[in-house]
Amino acid sequence: REFWYKNPFVGKCKDAEAGSACAGQINWVLNDGRYSHPEWFPYITPKSTFKDVQRLLHAQGKEACPYRPCDDFVPPQGFPLHGDEGVTTTTTTASATLPSESGGDEGEAKGEGEGEGEG
């Protein structure tokens, strides 16, 4: 299946809040998904952080994570997302359907450029 990726470098940012649908999906990826289905989560490793997973779920277009995390992200070499191109595609053999795929973070998101460097 082909995933369409959102650009994780632009747009509003909002860190996933504890108890939100996004936080639930992130915790599932960190505790189970990255081990049971690593092909669903490219670039997520045992060293990946909560924000790393939020960024990927946002980039993959997961409804529960509509915002990128608020931080200064520098992609590793070969990362499939490019700041100047908007969206790119990548092909994978599996479709990731995460627990609680509906819903999203509520509350106010920071506009582009706001919250940069906050952690």
PDB file of C-alpha atoms in Angstrom, residues 36-98:
ATOM      1  CA  SER A  36       5.234  -6.250  16.231  1.00  0.00           C
ATOM      2  CA  HIS A  37       4.971  -4.266  12.955  1.00  0.00           C
ATOM      3  CA  PRO A  38       8.239  -2.413  12.314  1.00  0.00           C
ATOM      4  CA  GLU A  39       7.395  -2.149   8.605  1.00  0.00           C
ATOM      5  CA  TRP A  40       4.530   0.220   9.489  1.00  0.00           C
ATOM      6  CA  PHE A  41       6.839   2.679  11.244  1.00  0.00           C
ATOM      7  CA  PRO A  42       9.892   3.538   9.126  1.00  0.00           C
ATOM      8  CA  TYR A  43      12.634   5.370  11.028  1.00  0.00           C
ATOM      9  CA  ILE A  44      11.174   4.443  14.416  1.00  0.00           C
ATOM     10  CA  THR A  45      13.870   2.674  16.412  1.00  0.00           C
ATOM     11  CA  PRO A  46      14.326   1.627  20.059  1.00  0.00           C
ATOM     12  CA  LYS A  47      15.844   5.098  20.614  1.00  0.00           C
ATOM     13  CA  SER A  48      12.870   6.978  19.139  1.00  0.00           C
ATOM     14  CA  THR A  49      11.052   9.415  21.388  1.00  0.00           C
ATOM     15  CA  PHE A  50       7.375  10.210  21.969  1.00  0.00           C
ATOM     16  CA  LYS A  51       7.750  13.239  19.668  1.00  0.00           C
ATOM     17  CA  ASP A  52       9.487  11.165  16.986  1.00  0.00           C
ATOM     18  CA  VAL A  53       6.468   8.867  16.870  1.00  0.00           C
ATOM     19  CA  GLN A  54       4.011  11.785  16.896  1.00  0.00           C
ATOM     20  CA  ARG A  55       5.881  13.308  13.949  1.00  0.00           C
ATOM     21  CA  LEU A  56       5.665  10.074  11.972  1.00  0.00           C
ATOM     22  CA  LEU A  57       1.978   9.479  12.737  1.00  0.00           C
ATOM     23  CA  HIS A  58       1.229  13.073  11.726  1.00  0.00           C
ATOM     24  CA  ALA A  59       3.260  12.673   8.547  1.00  0.00           C
ATOM     25  CA  GLN A  60       1.411   9.447   7.738  1.00  0.00           C
ATOM     26  CA  GLY A  61      -1.863  11.348   7.978  1.00  0.00           C
ATOM     27  CA  LYS A  62      -3.234   9.589  11.066  1.00  0.00           C
ATOM     28  CA  GLU A  63      -6.425  11.423  12.051  1.00  0.00           C
ATOM     29  CA  ALA A  64      -5.676  11.205  15.759  1.00  0.00           C
ATOM     30  CA  CYS A  65      -2.415  13.154  15.294  1.00  0.00           C
ATOM     31  CA  PRO A  66      -3.312  16.162  13.140  1.00  0.00           C
ATOM     32  CA  TYR A  67      -0.371  18.296  14.320  1.00  0.00           C
ATOM     33  CA  ARG A  68       3.383  17.929  14.222  1.00  0.00           C
ATOM     34  CA  PRO A  69       5.138  18.117  17.602  1.00  0.00           C
ATOM     35  CA  CYS A  70       6.607  21.457  18.666  1.00  0.00           C
ATOM     36  CA  ASP A  71      10.362  21.012  18.480  1.00  0.00           C
ATOM     37  CA  ASP A  72      13.360  21.521  16.225  1.00  0.00           C
ATOM     38  CA  PHE A  73      13.469  18.342  14.181  1.00  0.00           C
ATOM     39  CA  VAL A  74      16.462  17.544  12.000  1.00  0.00           C
ATOM     40  CA  PRO A  75      15.739  14.519   9.785  1.00  0.00           C
ATOM     41  CA  PRO A  76      18.284  11.725   9.453  1.00  0.00           C
ATOM     42  CA  GLN A  77      19.914  11.284   6.065  1.00  0.00           C
ATOM     43  CA  GLY A  78      17.560   9.435   3.725  1.00  0.00           C
ATOM     44  CA  PHE A  79      14.408  10.396   5.618  1.00  0.00           C
ATOM     45  CA  PRO A  80      11.547  10.169   3.080  1.00  0.00           C
ATOM     46  CA  LEU A  81      10.214  13.659   3.800  1.00  0.00           C
ATOM     47  CA  HIS A  82      11.631  16.796   2.260  1.00  0.00           C
ATOM     48  CA  GLY A  83      10.964  20.309   3.565  1.00  0.00           C
ATOM     49  CA  ASP A  84      10.676  21.920   0.137  1.00  0.00           C
ATOM     50  CA  GLU A  85       8.432  19.396  -1.568  1.00  0.00           C
ATOM     51  CA  GLY A  86       5.212  19.317   0.464  1.00  0.00           C
ATOM     52  CA  VAL A  87       4.388  15.626   0.233  1.00  0.00           C
ATOM     53  CA  THR A  88       6.190  12.557  -0.980  1.00  0.00           C
ATOM     54  CA  THR A  89       5.244   8.925  -1.218  1.00  0.00           C
ATOM     55  CA  THR A  90       6.757   5.710  -0.073  1.00  0.00           C
ATOM     56  CA  THR A  91       5.631   2.176  -0.692  1.00  0.00           C
ATOM     57  CA  THR A  92       5.152  -0.442   1.977  1.00  0.00           C
ATOM     58  CA  THR A  93       3.581  -3.873   2.015  1.00  0.00           C
ATOM     59  CA  ALA A  94       1.318  -3.339   5.016  1.00  0.00           C
ATOM     60  CA  SER A  95      -1.303  -0.852   6.078  1.00  0.00           C
ATOM     61  CA  ALA A  96      -1.049   0.429   9.610  1.00  0.00           C
ATOM     62  CA  THR A  97      -4.372   0.623  11.405  1.00  0.00           C
ATOM     63  CA  LEU A  98      -3.715   1.807  14.903  1.00  0.00           C
TER      64      LEU A  98
END
